[in-house]
């Protein structure tokens, strides 16, 4: 599943490829991708529009059109965009095809079929379900140490659980929650409300650092929209993981063995020495 840094990379790659292009026609082959809109209504609303920008809110990709509509896309587990020429064969699981005015096709491919697409009026965007509830963007002024402190103070959940809640703290999935807590030297099972102000400041800095590193890491340039199998989510960042998927291996800081506990299908990784309770 792509985490926020990877979605940001997809956004940047899309921006380079499709901004300024006009959508000549669309072909949706999986009705549930755009439900309750029908493929014909979707095509009617979108064809002839020019793409004016590509942005991100949380893990939602926002493709802005000159019609004052925004195509909101969530990749979920396996959704991917491909930017193909007319010569390229259409890959398997191609559920939506956008024919562009330069004879290219923007293809949405999704093996597991959990991805969603929705056309919304620009003025309604911030009220759209899923987007409305999101916590502030990590680099916005609203996501301050003061905000984080107030948010943690209200919760008796463990940090690990709370950090994954995108309505409280935005941007961390299972990988980056583990990495941020490691960098901050904080135990994942600590109760959110019990974290000291000093440690909250450290956690706040670690969250921004870990996301910034993941976004700027050069290995992420593997995201190439022109190759169907040119990248897979997660893979691009492995090199940079310090605790995630390193159970039993020595901690890079202290040499202790990284621990893992699996709960509800999700694994938590931490260093028992650097991240004491
Ligand atoms: Zn350690």
PDB file of C-alpha atoms and ligand atoms in Angstrom, residues 182 251 253-256 271 273-274, ligand 1:
ATOM      1  CA  UNK A 182      12.433   5.186  16.382  1.00  0.00           C
ATOM      2  CA  UNK A 251      19.709  -1.651  15.767  1.00  0.00           C
ATOM      3  CA  UNK A 253      22.247   2.998  16.810  1.00  0.00           C
ATOM      4  CA  UNK A 254      22.868   0.562  19.677  1.00  0.00           C
ATOM      5  CA  UNK A 255      23.158  -2.965  18.293  1.00  0.00           C
ATOM      6  CA  UNK A 256      20.198  -4.394  20.266  1.00  0.00           C
ATOM      7  CA  UNK A 271      14.367  -1.077  19.418  1.00  0.00           C
ATOM      8  CA  UNK A 273      16.969  -0.177  24.127  1.00  0.00           C
ATOM      9  CA  UNK A 274      16.573   3.094  22.163  1.00  0.00           C
TER      10      UNK A 274
HETATM   11 ZN1  LIG B   1      18.726   0.790  19.515  1.00  0.00          ZN
END
